[in-house]
Amino acid sequence: MRHGKARFVTGFLALPVLLFAFYVVWPFAQAVGYSFTNWGGYSNKQDFVGVDNYVKLFQDELVHKAFWHNVFFLVTVPLFTIALALFFAFLLNVGGRGDKAGIRGVFGSSVYKVIFFFPQVLSLVLIAVMWQQIYRSDDQGLLNGLLIKLGLIDADKPNLFVADPTPILGIPAVLWWLLLIAVWSGVGFYMVLFSAAMQGIPKDIYEAALLDGAGRVSTFVRITLPLLRDNISVAWVYLGITALDMFALVYVMTPSQGGPDHASEIFASVIQFTAFNRGQFGYACALGVALAIFTMLIAALQLRITRRERIEF
């Protein structure tokens, strides 16, 4: 029976594993191989250069700038997205008035869930194109037009938004505007994720806390957050991976796909520029491998830090 079961399972898994190995593992292995060459991408000439590409990326000023921009997103995107998602989820599930029916969410919570989740049905490129019109750096842009109508800015001096490299708190302004889009597009999904987790928490716990005189803030901090720790940990890992990408937003929305003056460069945009503009595919593969390793290390570190015994309720 055991051998028969093993053959049955192997029969179902063989084809998916082969497809995964061919379309995922093998291309990644090829990229690792190319990263040790000076391949130009448009010819078969490949000279082995050893670890020269990896030494070069540690000395490349553009890579350094892109790395710190990615670190900015790695810190801010999960932080703001999770904070807002938790806040909205708490309001929609246990933020309303308590009555004979027990603790409930705010009035119309089901409608709010649909509204907040709506960006998830749109592709990231479509979101980028939509926000490109909102951020237009002339009086035809939605934000600039609104600010001009309100008399807050002059019509001949519109805001540049994603074309503005001026530092704000030491960070180029363009990165703050891209951060707003990333948070707006992601908060709805994680709000629904946390809402589902909150609905699994017995309402008796909240009602007992309120009867003991606990306020909404203390209830959120002492009950909700500890019981959602596993969900928050998973969300942080996924958002961290998203923050280390950000390529679609940068490519569609910023001038010269990483501008102005490299103010919005990230690892992914440097890889694209290095491969297709400079024709240095070997070096671009080294950058891609370095980004993949960094992403896996960040994910493993996050899971290790947040690991603990599961709370049963």
C-alpha positions in Angstrom: 0.0 0.0 0.0 2.8 2.4 0.9 4.5 1.8 -2.4 1.3 2.2 -4.3 0.6 5.5 -2.5 4.1 6.8 -3.2 3.7 6.0 -7.0 0.3 7.7 -7.0 1.6 10.9 -5.4 4.7 10.9 -7.6 2.6 10.6 -10.7 0.7 13.7 -9.8 3.7 15.7 -8.7 6.1 14.7 -11.5 4.8 17.0 -14.2 4.4 20.1 -12.0 7.9 19.6 -10.5 9.4 19.2 -14.0 7.6 22.4 -15.2 8.8 24.3 -12.2 12.3 23.1 -12.7 12.3 24.0 -16.4 10.7 27.4 -16.2 11.9 28.6 -12.7 15.0 26.7 -11.5 16.8 26.3 -14.8 16.5 30.0 -15.8 17.8 31.0 -12.4 20.7 28.6 -12.7 21.4 30.1 -16.1 21.4 33.6 -14.6 23.9 32.4 -12.0 26.1 31.0 -14.7 25.9 34.2 -16.9 26.8 36.3 -13.8 30.3 34.9 -14.0 30.8 36.1 -17.6 30.9 39.3 -19.6 28.1 38.3 -21.9 26.6 41.1 -23.9 23.2 39.5 -24.4 23.1 39.8 -28.2 25.9 37.4 -29.2 27.2 34.0 -28.2 30.5 35.5 -26.9 30.9 34.7 -23.2 34.2 35.2 -21.5 34.5 33.9 -18.0 35.4 36.7 -15.6 35.0 35.0 -12.3 33.6 37.1 -9.5 34.6 40.4 -11.2 30.9 41.3 -11.7 30.2 40.8 -8.0 33.2 42.9 -7.0 32.1 45.6 -9.4 28.5 45.9 -8.0 30.0 46.6 -4.5 31.9 49.5 -6.1 29.1 50.8 -8.4 27.8 54.2 -7.1 24.5 53.7 -9.0 24.0 50.3 -7.3 24.7 51.9 -3.9 22.0 54.6 -4.5 19.5 52.0 -5.7 20.2 49.8 -2.7 19.4 52.6 -0.2 16.2 53.5 -2.2 15.2 49.8 -1.9 15.9 49.9 1.9 13.7 53.0 2.2 10.8 51.1 0.6 11.7 47.9 2.6 11.1 49.9 5.8 8.2 52.2 4.9 6.0 50.1 2.6 5.4 47.2 5.1 5.2 49.7 8.1 2.6 52.0 6.7 0.6 49.3 4.8 0.3 47.0 7.8 -0.4 49.9 10.2 -3.3 51.2 8.1 -4.6 47.7 7.3 -4.7 46.9 11.0 -6.4 50.1 11.8 -9.1 49.7 9.1 -9.6 46.0 9.9 -10.1 46.8 13.6 -12.7 49.5 12.8 -14.5 47.3 10.4 -14.7 44.3 12.8 -14.8 45.5 16.4 -14.7 49.3 16.1 -18.4 49.9 16.3 -20.7 50.3 19.2 -21.3 47.4 21.6 -25.0 46.5 22.1 -27.2 43.5 22.9 -25.8 41.8 19.7 -22.2 42.2 21.1 -19.2 43.9 19.6 -19.6 44.8 15.9 -17.8 46.8 13.3 -18.7 50.3 12.2 -21.9 50.9 10.2 -21.5 49.9 6.6 -18.4 47.8 7.2 -19.2 45.4 4.3 -19.3 48.3 1.9 -16.1 49.7 3.1 -14.4 46.3 2.6 -15.3 46.3 -1.0 -14.2 49.9 -1.6 -10.8 49.3 0.1 -10.3 46.0 -1.7 -11.1 47.5 -5.2 -7.4 48.4 -6.1 -6.6 44.6 -5.9 -8.7 43.9 -9.0 -6.6 46.3 -11.0 -3.2 45.4 -12.5 -0.2 47.2 -11.1 0.5 48.7 -14.6 -3.1 50.1 -14.8 -2.7 51.6 -11.3 0.6 53.2 -12.4 -1.0 54.7 -15.5 -4.0 56.0 -13.5 -1.7 57.7 -10.9 0.5 59.0 -13.7 -2.5 61.2 -14.7 -3.1 62.2 -11.1 0.6 63.2 -10.7 0.9 65.0 -14.0 3.3 67.9 -13.5 1.1 70.5 -15.3 -2.3 72.1 -14.7 -4.0 69.1 -16.4 -3.0 66.7 -13.6 -5.7 65.9 -11.1 -3.7 67.0 -8.0 -2.2 70.1 -9.6 -5.5 71.1 -11.1 -7.2 70.8 -7.7 -4.4 72.7 -5.9 -4.6 75.5 -8.5 -8.4 75.7 -8.2 -8.0 76.0 -4.4 -5.4 78.7 -4.8 -2.7 76.8 -3.0 -0.2 76.9 -5.8 0.3 79.1 -8.9 -0.7 77.8 -12.3 2.8 78.6 -13.7 4.5 76.7 -10.9 2.8 73.3 -10.6 4.2 70.5 -8.4 6.5 68.1 -10.2 5.6 65.1 -8.0 7.3 62.0 -9.5 9.7 64.3 -11.5 10.9 66.0 -8.3 14.3 65.0 -6.9 14.2 67.5 -4.1 15.0 65.8 -0.8 12.3 65.5 1.9 13.7 64.3 5.2 16.8 63.3 3.2 14.8 61.2 0.8 14.0 62.3 -2.8 10.4 63.5 -3.1 9.7 61.2 -5.9 10.2 58.2 -3.6 7.6 59.6 -1.2 5.0 59.9 -4.0 5.7 56.3 -5.2 5.4 55.2 -1.6 1.9 56.6 -1.4 0.8 54.6 -4.5 2.3 51.4 -3.1 0.5 51.8 0.2 -2.8 52.8 -1.4 -2.7 49.8 -3.7 -1.8 47.2 -1.1 -3.6 48.3 2.1 -7.0 46.8 0.9 -5.7 43.3 0.5 -4.1 43.2 3.9 -7.1 44.8 5.5 -9.2 41.8 4.2 -6.5 39.4 5.4 -6.5 40.9 8.9 -10.3 41.1 9.0 -10.5 37.4 8.3 -8.1 36.7 11.1 -10.0 39.0 13.5 -13.3 37.3 12.7 -11.6 34.1 14.0 -11.0 35.7 17.4 -14.0 35.0 19.8 -16.0 38.2 20.5 -16.3 37.0 24.1 -12.7 38.1 24.6 -13.4 41.6 23.5 -16.6 41.8 25.5 -14.8 40.6 28.6 -12.1 43.2 28.1 -14.7 46.0 27.7 -16.6 44.8 30.8 -13.3 45.0 32.8 -13.0 48.7 31.7 -10.5 48.3 28.8 -10.6 51.0 26.2 -10.5 50.4 22.4 -6.8 51.3 22.3 -5.8 48.9 25.1 -8.0 46.2 23.6 -6.3 46.6 20.2 -2.8 46.6 21.7 -3.3 43.8 24.3 -5.7 41.5 22.5 -5.8 42.0 18.7 -2.1 42.5 18.0 -0.8 39.5 19.9 -3.4 37.2 18.4 -2.6 38.5 14.8 1.2 38.2 15.2 1.5 35.3 12.8 -0.6 37.1 10.1 1.4 40.3 10.5 4.7 38.3 10.2 3.5 36.8 6.9 2.3 40.1 5.6 5.6 41.8 6.5 7.5 39.2 4.4 5.2 39.6 1.4 5.3 43.4 1.6 9.1 43.2 2.0 9.4 41.3 -1.3 7.1 43.8 -2.9 9.2 46.7 -1.6 12.3 45.1 -3.1 10.7 45.1 -6.5 8.7 48.3 -7.2 9.8 48.0 -10.9 6.5 48.6 -12.6 5.8 51.9 -10.7 9.3 53.2 -11.3 9.3 52.2 -15.0 5.9 53.6 -15.8 5.8 56.7 -13.7 9.3 58.2 -13.4 11.2 60.1 -16.2 13.9 58.0 -17.9 12.7 55.0 -15.7 14.7 55.8 -12.6 14.9 59.6 -12.9 15.1 62.4 -12.5 18.9 62.2 -12.1 18.6 58.6 -10.8 16.5 59.9 -7.8 14.2 56.9 -8.1 16.6 54.2 -9.1 16.0 50.8 -7.5 17.7 47.5 -8.0 15.3 46.3 -10.6 15.5 49.5 -12.7 19.3 49.3 -12.5 19.2 45.7 -13.8 17.0 46.7 -16.7 19.2 49.7 -17.6 22.4 47.7 -17.3 21.1 44.9 -19.5 19.1 46.7 -22.2 20.8 50.1 -22.3 24.4 49.3 -21.6 24.3 45.8 -23.1 26.0 44.3 -20.0 23.8 41.2 -19.5 26.5 39.3 -17.4 26.7 42.2 -15.0 22.9 42.5 -14.9 22.6 38.8 -14.0 25.0 39.4 -11.1 22.8 42.2 -9.9 19.7 39.9 -10.2 21.4 37.1 -8.3 22.5 39.6 -5.6 18.9 40.9 -5.3 17.5 37.4 -5.1 19.9 36.4 -2.3 19.2 39.6 -0.4 15.5 39.0 -0.7 15.7 35.5 0.7 17.9 36.6 3.5 15.5 39.4 4.5 12.5 36.9 4.4 14.4 34.3 6.5 15.5 37.0 9.0 12.0 38.3 9.4 10.5 34.8 9.9 13.2 34.0 12.4 12.7 37.2 14.4 8.9 36.7 14.6 9.0 33.0 15.3 7.3 32.0 18.5 4.8 29.4 19.9 1.3 29.7 18.5 -1.3 31.2 20.7 -4.4 29.0 20.9 -7.8 30.5 21.6 
